Tab-separated table of C-alpha atoms in Angstrom:
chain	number	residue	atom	x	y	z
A	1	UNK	CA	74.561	-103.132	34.693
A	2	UNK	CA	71.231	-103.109	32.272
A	3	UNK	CA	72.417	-105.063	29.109
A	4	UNK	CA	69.880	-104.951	27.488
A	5	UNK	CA	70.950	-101.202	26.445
A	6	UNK	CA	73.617	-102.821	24.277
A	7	UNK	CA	71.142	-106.086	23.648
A	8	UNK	CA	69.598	-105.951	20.144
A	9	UNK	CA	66.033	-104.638	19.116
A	10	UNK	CA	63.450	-107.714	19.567
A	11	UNK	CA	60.950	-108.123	16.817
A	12	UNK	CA	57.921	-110.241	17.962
A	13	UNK	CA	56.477	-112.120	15.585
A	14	UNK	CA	53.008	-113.779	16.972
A	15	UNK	CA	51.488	-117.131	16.006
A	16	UNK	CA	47.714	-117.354	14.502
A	17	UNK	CA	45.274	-115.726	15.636
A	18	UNK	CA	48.319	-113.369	17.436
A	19	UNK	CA	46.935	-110.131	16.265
A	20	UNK	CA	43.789	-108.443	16.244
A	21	UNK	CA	41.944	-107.944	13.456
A	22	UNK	CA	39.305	-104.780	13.218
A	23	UNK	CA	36.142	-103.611	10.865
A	24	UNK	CA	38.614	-100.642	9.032
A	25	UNK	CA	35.078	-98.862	8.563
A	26	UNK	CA	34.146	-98.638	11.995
A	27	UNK	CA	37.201	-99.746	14.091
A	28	UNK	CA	34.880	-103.023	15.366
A	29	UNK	CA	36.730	-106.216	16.564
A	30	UNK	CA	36.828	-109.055	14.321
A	31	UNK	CA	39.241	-111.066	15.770
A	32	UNK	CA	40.875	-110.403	19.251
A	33	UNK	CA	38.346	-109.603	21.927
A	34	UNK	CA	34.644	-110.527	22.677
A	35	UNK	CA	31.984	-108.203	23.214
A	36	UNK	CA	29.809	-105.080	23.041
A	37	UNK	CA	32.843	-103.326	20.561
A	38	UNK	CA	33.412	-106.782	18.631
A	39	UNK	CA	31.741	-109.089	16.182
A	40	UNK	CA	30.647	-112.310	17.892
A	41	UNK	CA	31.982	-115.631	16.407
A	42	UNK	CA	29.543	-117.329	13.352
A	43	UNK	CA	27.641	-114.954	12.996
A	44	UNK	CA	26.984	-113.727	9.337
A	45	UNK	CA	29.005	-110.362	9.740
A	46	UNK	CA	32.023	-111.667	11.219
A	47	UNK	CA	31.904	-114.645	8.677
A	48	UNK	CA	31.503	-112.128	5.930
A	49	UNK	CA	34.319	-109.929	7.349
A	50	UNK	CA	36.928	-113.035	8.657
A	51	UNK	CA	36.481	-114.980	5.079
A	52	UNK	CA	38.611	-114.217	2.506
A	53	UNK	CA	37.322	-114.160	-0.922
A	54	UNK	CA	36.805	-116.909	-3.112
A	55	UNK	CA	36.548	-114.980	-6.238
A	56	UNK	CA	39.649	-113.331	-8.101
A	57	UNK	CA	36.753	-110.875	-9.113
A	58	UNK	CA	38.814	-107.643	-8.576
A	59	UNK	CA	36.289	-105.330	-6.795
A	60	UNK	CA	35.174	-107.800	-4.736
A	61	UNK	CA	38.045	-109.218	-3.786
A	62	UNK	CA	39.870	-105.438	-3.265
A	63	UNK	CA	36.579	-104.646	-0.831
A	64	UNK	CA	37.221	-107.547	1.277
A	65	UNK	CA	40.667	-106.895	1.708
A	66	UNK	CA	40.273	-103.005	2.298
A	67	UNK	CA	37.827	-104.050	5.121
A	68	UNK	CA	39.826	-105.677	7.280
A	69	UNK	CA	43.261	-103.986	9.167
A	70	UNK	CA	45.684	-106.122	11.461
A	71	UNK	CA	46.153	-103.345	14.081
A	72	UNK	CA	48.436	-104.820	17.058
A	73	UNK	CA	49.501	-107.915	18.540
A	74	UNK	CA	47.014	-109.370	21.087
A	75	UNK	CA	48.588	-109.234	24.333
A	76	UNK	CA	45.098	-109.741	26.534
A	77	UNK	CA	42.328	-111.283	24.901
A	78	UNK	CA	38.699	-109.338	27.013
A	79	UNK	CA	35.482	-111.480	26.871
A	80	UNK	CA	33.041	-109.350	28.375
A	81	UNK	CA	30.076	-112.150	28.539
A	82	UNK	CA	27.270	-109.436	30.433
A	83	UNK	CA	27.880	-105.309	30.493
A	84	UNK	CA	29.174	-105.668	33.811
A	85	UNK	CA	31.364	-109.292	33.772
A	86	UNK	CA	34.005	-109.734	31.946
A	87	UNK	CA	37.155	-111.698	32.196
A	88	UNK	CA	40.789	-111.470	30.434
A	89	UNK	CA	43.200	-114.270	28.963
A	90	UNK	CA	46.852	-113.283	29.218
A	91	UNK	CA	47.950	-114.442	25.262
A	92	UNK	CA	51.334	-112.416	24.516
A	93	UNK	CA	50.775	-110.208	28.090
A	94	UNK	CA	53.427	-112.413	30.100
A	95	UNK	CA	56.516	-112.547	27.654
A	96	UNK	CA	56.107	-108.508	26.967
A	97	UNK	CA	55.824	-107.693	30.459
A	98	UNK	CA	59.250	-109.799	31.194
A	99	UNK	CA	60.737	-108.186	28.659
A	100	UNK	CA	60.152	-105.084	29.734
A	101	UNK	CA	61.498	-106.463	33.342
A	102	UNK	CA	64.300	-107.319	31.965
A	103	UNK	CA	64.964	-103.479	30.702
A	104	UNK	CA	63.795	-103.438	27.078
A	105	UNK	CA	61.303	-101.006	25.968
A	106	UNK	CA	57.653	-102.306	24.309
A	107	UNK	CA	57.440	-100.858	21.061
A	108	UNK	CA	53.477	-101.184	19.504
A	109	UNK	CA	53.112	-100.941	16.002
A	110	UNK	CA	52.985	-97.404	14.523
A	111	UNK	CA	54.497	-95.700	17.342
A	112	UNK	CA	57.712	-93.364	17.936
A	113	UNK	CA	61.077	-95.662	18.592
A	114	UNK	CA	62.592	-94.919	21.813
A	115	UNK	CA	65.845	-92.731	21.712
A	116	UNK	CA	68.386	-95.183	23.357
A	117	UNK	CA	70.475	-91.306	24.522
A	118	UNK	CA	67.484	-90.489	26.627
A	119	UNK	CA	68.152	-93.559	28.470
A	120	UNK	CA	65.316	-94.913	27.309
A	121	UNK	CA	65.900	-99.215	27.218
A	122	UNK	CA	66.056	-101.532	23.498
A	123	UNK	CA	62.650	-101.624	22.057
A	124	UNK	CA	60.699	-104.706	21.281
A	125	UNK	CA	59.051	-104.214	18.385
A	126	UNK	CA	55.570	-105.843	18.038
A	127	UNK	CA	55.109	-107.455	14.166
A	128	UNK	CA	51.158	-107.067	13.775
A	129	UNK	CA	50.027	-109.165	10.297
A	130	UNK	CA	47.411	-110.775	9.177
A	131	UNK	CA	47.535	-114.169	10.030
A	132	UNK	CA	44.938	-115.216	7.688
A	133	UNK	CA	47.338	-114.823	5.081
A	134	UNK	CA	49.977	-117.171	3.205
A	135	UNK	CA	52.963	-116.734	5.253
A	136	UNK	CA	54.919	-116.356	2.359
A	137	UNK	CA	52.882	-112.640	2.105
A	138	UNK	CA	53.445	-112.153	5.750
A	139	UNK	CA	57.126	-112.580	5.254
A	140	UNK	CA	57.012	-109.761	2.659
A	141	UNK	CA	55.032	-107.367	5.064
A	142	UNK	CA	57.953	-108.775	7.794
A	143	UNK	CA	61.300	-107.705	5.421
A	144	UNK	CA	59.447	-103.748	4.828
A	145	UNK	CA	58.462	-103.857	8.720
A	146	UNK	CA	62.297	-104.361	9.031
A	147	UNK	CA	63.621	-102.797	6.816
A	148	UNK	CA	61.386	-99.228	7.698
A	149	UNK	CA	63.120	-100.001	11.699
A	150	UNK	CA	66.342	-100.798	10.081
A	151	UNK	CA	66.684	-97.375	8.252
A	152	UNK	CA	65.356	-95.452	10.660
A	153	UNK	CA	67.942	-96.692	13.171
A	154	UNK	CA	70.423	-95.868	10.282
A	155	UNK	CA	69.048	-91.987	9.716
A	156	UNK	CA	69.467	-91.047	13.266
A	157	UNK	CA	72.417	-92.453	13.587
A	158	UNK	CA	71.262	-94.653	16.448
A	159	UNK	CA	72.726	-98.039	15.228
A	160	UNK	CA	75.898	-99.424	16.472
A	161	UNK	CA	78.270	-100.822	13.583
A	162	UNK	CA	76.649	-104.189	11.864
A	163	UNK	CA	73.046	-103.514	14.035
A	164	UNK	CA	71.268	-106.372	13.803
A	165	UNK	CA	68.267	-107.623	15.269
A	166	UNK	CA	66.781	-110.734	17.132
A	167	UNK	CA	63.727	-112.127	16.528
A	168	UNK	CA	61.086	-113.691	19.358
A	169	UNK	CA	58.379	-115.743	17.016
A	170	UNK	CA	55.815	-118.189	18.393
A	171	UNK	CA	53.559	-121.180	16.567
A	172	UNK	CA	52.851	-119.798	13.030
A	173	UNK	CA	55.039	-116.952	13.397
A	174	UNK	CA	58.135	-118.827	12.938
A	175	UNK	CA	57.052	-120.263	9.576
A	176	UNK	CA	56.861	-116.456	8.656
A	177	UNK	CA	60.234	-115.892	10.090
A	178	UNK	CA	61.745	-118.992	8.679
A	179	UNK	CA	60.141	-118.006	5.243
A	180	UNK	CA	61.611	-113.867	5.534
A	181	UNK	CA	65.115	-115.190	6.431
A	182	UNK	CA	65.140	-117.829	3.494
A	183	UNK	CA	63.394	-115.597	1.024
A	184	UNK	CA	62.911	-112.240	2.093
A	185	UNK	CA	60.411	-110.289	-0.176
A	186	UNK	CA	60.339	-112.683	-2.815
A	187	UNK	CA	57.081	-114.019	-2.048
A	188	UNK	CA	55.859	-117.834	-2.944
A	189	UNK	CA	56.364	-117.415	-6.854
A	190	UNK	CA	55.173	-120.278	-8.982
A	191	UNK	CA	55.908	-124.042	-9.595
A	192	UNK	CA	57.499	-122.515	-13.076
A	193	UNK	CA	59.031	-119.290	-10.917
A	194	UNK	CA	60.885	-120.662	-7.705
A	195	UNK	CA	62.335	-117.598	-5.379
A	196	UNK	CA	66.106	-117.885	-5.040
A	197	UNK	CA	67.178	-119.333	-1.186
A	198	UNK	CA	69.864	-117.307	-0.783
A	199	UNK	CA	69.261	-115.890	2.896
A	200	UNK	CA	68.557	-112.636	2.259
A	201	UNK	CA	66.418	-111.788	4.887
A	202	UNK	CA	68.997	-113.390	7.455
A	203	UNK	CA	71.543	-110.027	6.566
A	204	UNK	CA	69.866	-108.211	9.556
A	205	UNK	CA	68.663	-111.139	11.821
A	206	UNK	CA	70.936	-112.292	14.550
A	207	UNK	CA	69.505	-114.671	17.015
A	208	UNK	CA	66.022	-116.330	15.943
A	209	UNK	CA	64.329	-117.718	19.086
A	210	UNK	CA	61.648	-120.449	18.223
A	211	UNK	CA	58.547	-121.138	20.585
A	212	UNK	CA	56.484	-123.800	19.830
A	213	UNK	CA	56.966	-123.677	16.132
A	214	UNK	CA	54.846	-126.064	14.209
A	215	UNK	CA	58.083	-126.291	11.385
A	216	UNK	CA	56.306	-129.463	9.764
A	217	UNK	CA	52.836	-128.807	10.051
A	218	UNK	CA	50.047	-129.984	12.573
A	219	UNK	CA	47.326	-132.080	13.021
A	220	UNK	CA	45.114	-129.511	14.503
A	221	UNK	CA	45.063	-127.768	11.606
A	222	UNK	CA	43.588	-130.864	9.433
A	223	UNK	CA	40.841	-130.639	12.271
A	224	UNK	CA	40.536	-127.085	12.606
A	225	UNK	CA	39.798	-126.744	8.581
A	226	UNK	CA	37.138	-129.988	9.111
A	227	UNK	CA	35.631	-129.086	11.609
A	228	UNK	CA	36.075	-125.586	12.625
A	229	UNK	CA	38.105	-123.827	15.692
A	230	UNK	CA	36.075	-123.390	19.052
A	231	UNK	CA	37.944	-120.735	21.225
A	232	UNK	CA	39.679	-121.939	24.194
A	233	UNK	CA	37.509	-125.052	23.402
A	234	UNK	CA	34.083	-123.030	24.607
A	235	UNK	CA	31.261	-124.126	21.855
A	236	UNK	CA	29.715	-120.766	21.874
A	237	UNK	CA	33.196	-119.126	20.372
A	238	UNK	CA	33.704	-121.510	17.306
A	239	UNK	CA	34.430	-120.028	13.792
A	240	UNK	CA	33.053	-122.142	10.940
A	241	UNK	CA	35.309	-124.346	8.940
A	242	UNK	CA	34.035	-122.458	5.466
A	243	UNK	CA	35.672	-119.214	7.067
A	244	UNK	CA	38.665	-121.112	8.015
A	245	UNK	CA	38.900	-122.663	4.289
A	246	UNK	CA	39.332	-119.551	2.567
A	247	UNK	CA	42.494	-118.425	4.816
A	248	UNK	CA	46.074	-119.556	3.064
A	249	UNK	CA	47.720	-119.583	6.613
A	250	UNK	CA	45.440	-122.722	7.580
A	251	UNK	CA	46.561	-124.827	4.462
A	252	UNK	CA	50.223	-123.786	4.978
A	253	UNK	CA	49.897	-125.297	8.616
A	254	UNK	CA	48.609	-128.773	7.425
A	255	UNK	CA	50.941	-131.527	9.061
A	256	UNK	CA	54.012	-133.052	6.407
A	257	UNK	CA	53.497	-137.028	5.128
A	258	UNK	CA	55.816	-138.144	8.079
A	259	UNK	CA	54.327	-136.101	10.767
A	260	UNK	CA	50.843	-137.603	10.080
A	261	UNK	CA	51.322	-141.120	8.803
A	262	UNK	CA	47.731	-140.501	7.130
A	263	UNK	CA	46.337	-143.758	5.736
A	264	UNK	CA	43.332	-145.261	4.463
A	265	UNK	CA	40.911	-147.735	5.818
A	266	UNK	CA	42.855	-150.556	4.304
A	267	UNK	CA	46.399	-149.330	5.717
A	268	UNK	CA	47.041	-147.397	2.316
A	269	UNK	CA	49.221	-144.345	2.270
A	270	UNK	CA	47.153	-141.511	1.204
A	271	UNK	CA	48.508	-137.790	0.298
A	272	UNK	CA	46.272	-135.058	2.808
A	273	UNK	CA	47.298	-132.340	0.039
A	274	UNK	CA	45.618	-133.837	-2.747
A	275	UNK	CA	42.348	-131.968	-4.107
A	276	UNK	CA	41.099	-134.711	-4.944
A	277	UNK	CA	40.554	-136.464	-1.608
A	278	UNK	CA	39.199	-133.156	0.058
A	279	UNK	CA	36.264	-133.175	-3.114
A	280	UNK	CA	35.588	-136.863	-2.369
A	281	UNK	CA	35.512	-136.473	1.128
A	282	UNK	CA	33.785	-132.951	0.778
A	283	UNK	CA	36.101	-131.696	3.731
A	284	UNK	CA	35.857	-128.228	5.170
A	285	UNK	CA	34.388	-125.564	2.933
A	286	UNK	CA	33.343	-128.870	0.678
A	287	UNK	CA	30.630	-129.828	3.580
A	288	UNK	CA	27.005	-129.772	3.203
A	289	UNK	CA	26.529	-128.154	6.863
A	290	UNK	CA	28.669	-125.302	5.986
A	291	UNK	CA	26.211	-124.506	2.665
A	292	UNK	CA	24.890	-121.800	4.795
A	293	UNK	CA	28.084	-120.259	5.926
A	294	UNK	CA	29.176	-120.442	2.354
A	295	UNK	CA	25.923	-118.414	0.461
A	296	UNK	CA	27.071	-115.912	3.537
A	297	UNK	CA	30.831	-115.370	2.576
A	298	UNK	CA	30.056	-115.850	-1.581
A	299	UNK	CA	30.171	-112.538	-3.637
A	300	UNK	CA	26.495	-111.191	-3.262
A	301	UNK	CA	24.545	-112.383	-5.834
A	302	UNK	CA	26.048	-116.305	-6.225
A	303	UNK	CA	23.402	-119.283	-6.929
A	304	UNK	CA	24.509	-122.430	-4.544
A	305	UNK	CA	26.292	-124.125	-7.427
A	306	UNK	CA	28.239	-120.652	-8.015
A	307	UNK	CA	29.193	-120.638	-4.183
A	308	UNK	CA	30.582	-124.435	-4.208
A	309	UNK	CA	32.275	-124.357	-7.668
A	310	UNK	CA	34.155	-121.084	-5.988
A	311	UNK	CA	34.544	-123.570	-2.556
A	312	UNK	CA	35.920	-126.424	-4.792
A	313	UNK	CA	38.570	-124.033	-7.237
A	314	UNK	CA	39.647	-122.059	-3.691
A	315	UNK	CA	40.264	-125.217	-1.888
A	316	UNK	CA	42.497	-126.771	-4.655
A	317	UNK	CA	44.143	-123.662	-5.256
A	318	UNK	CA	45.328	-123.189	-1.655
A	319	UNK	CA	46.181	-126.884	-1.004
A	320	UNK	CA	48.225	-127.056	-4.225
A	321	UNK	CA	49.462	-123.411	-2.884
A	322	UNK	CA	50.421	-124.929	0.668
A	323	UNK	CA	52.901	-128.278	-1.360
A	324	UNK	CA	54.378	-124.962	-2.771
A	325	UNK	CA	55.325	-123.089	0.389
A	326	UNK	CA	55.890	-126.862	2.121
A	327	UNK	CA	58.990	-127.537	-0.467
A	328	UNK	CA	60.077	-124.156	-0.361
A	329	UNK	CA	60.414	-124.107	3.780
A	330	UNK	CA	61.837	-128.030	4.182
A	331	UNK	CA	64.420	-127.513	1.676
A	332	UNK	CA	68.005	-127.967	3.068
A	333	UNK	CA	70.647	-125.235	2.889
A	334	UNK	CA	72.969	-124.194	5.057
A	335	UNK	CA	72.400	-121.366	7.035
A	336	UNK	CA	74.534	-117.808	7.091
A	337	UNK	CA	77.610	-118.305	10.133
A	338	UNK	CA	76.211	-115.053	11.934
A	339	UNK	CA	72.590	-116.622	12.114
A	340	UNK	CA	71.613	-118.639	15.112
A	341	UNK	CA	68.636	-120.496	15.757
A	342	UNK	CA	67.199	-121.632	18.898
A	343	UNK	CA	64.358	-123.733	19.643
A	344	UNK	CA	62.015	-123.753	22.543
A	345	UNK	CA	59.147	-126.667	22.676
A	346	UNK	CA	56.787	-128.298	24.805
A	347	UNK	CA	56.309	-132.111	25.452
A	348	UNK	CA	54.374	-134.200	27.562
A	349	UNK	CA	50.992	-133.227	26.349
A	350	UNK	CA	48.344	-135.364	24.540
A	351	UNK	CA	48.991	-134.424	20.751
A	352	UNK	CA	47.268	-135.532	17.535
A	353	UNK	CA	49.180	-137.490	15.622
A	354	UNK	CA	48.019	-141.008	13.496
A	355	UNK	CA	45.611	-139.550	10.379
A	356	UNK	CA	43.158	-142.419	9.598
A	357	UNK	CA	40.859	-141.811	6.831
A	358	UNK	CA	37.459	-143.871	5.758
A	359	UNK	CA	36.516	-142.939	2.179
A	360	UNK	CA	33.832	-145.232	2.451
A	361	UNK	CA	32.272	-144.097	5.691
A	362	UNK	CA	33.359	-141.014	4.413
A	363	UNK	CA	34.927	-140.172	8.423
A	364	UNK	CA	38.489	-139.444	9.931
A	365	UNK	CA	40.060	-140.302	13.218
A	366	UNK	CA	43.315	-139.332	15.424
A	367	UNK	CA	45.530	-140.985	17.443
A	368	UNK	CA	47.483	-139.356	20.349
A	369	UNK	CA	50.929	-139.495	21.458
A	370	UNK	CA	52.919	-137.851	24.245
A	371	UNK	CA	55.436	-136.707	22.434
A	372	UNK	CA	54.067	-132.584	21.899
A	373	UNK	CA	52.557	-129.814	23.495
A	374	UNK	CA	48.656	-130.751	22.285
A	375	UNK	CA	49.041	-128.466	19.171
A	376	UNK	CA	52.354	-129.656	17.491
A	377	UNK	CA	54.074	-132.568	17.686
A	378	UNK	CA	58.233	-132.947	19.362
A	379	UNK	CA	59.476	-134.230	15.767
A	380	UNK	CA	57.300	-131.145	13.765
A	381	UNK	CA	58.974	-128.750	16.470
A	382	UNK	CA	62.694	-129.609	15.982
A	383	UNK	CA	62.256	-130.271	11.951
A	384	UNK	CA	63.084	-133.264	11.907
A	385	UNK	CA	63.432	-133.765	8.041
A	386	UNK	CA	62.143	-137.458	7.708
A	387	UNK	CA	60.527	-138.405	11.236
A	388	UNK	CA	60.635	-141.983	10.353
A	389	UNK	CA	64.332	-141.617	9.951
A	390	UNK	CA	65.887	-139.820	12.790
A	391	UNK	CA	69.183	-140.023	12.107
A	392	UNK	CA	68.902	-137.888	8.693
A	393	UNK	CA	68.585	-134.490	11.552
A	394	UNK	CA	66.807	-131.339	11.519
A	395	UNK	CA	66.268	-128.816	8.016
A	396	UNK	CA	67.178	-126.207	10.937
A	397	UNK	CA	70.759	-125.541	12.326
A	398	UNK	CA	69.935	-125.480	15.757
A	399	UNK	CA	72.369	-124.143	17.815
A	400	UNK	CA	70.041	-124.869	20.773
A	401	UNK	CA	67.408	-127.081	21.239
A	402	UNK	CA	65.472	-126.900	24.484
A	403	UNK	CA	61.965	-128.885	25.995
A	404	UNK	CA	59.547	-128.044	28.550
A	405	UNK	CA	56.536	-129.686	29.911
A	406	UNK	CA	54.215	-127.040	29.228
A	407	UNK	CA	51.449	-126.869	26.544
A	408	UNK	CA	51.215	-124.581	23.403
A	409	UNK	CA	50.519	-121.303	25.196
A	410	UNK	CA	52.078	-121.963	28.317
A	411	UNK	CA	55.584	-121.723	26.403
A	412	UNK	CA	55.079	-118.027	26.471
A	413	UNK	CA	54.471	-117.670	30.035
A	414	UNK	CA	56.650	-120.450	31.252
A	415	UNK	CA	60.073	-118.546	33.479
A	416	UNK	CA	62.741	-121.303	32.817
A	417	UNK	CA	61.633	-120.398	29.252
A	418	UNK	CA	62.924	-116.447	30.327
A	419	UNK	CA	65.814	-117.235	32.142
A	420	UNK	CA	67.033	-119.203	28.954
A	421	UNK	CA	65.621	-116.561	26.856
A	422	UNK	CA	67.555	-113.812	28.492
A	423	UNK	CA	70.891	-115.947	28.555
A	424	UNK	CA	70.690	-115.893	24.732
A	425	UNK	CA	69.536	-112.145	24.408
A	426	UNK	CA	71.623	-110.827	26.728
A	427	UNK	CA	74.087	-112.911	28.614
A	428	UNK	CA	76.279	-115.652	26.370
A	429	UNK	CA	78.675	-113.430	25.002
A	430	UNK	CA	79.700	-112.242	28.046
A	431	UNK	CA	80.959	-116.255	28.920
């Protein structure tokens, strides 16, 4: 017998960098795939076209965004290096191709939902966004994705009684999910206008499965924004921190007080939101060697001093941004009885954890622990709320928590991760 006929519709929600991003004028690859048809890494187009802007200037700013389009979720990443040699890295490739072994139906973005009478299988339904984002936006985009399947499912008379859906989100993507089923389309508001937690989004959500969710931040991030990100960790495939420090997404990811036990040269507690620290420290965007990078991404036209006063009033406004969404995501409240979470997380990897900061040699350094999969740590997967204090539990309900030794990535591919995936989707409520 093929449950997964009577299963619910999956909605995949990626992590960062899940999606590809594309040139909307000419259909080029920002983000997604390397070569011939894409825009190679730090170079000035793909910085111009990957930055956000750093000016509320309203024609610049509606340019930028109108030049970018999230088109689907990046299921093989292509590097072609020469015309003829090229290789591909399986990102979301394994987990949709079990799926559909398992008898559900892949259902890219933008295209026709299968009719369940002709036999055809439950659709997964792939959640393309742009991860650059806050993912307090991305949430928004999320409830009208769902909602648009919701009532179409509705109009044709296609949904049993109460349909509901499940939702498959890895890394990032389960901060967005989190932050829909919390908030819905109430977006981050203001320190003055605070969105109500009532659950709304959870009304149409049954099962939420968690992969590698980095639900209290990680250190990578901190080192990402410093430093930049270098592709599978080749040097020739790095995007420039000032790129990264326009992006919301990045600040929203930066690892809680307890997660990173961040002190100063003389054993002082220091706070890695404040502006402040990032200006005295000139971190990321802030950083001399990224002046270049900066005059690229700055509204045509900017003097140097223009560019960094921009650099400086973007950075504080998206760290002071990030404390928002942080106290809006770690706040306790119980969940909706119909909602169940499940968690899925890797251990036994290196991981950074252990911020140590020199203001006076201006310079930062990381300890590691075994105790993650090398991108987020055990105690920021399971949401711990005070990792110094244990016993206090998890913000999430988890109705399941289970641990692999597998890295980030690997989650995604890993088959005991499957067979317990399918056991939820599928196969508990027949026990």
């Amino acid at each position: 017998m093929d449950r997964s006929k009577d299963a619910n519709p999956i909605i995949l929600i990626p992590g960062l960098g899940g999606t590809k991003l594309v040139d909307a004028r000419n259909g080029k690859t920002a983000w997604g795939s390397y070569g011939h048809s894409s825009y190679w890494p730090s170079t000035d187009k793909d910085n111009q076209l990957l930055a956000l802007p750093l000016t509320n200037r309203q024609a610049f700013v509606k340019r930028k965004q109108n030049n970018v389009k999230a088109v689907s979720v990046v299921e093989t990443l292509k590097i072609s290096l020469l015309p003829f040699s090229s290789f591909n890295l399986a990102i979301y490739a394994t987990i949709m191709k079990s799926l559909k072994k398992a008898g559900y139906q892949p259902n890219p973005q933008d295209k026709p939902i299968p009719n369940n009478d002709s036999g055809m299988a439950t659709p997964v339904f792939e959640f393309a966004y742009d991860w650059r984002q806050s993912n307090a936006d991305s949430a928004i985009q999320l409830n009208n994705f769902i909602d648009e399947k919701s009532k179409y499912y509705k109009t044709n008379k296609r949904s049993k009684k109460g349909q509901k859906f499940d939702i498959i989100c890895h890394s990032m993507g389960c901060l967005v999910a989190r932050y829909y089923l919390r908030y819905g389309d109430q977006g981050l508001g203001t320190s003055e206008s605070t969105p109500e937690l009532d659950w709304r989004g959870g009304d149409q959500i049954e099962n939420i499965i968690m992969v590698a969710p980095p639900n209290k931040g990680s250190i990578e991030a901190l080192s990402n924004l410093l430093n930049g990100y270098e592709f599978n960790h080749i040097k020739w495939l790095k995007y420039p921190a000032a790129v990264l420090g326009t992006m919301p997404s990045m600040y929203e990811l930066l690892p809680r007080p307890d997660i990173s036990l961040a002190v100063d040269q003389t054993g002082q507690d220091i706070d890695l939101m404040d502006p402040k620290l990032w200006q005295s420290m000139n971190w990321g965007i802030l950083n001399p060697n990224q002046a270049n990078i900066l005059a690229q991404i700055a509204p045509s036209g900017s003097t140097n001093q223009e560019a960094n006063s921009l650099a400086v009033e973007i950075q504080e406004t998206l760290l002071r941004k990030a404390k928002l969404f942080y106290s809006r995501l770690d706040l306790k409240s119980k969940s909706p009885e119909h909602l169940r979470f499940y968690l899925f997380a890797g251990v036994g990897t290196p991981t950074e954890s252990n911020v140590r900061v020199n203001r006076n040699e201006k310079s930062i350094s990381f300890l590691n622990a075994n105790s993650g999969d090398g991108k987020v740590l055990r105690a920021s997967a399971y949401a711990i709320e005070d990792a110094m204090m244990p016993d206090m539990g998890p913000i999430v309900e988890w109705n399941n928590a289970t641990f692999f030794l597998s890295n980030h990535l690997n989650l995604v591919k890993n088959n005991d991760f499957f067979v317990n995936l399918y056991d939820i989707l599928m196969w508990r409520e027949l026990l």
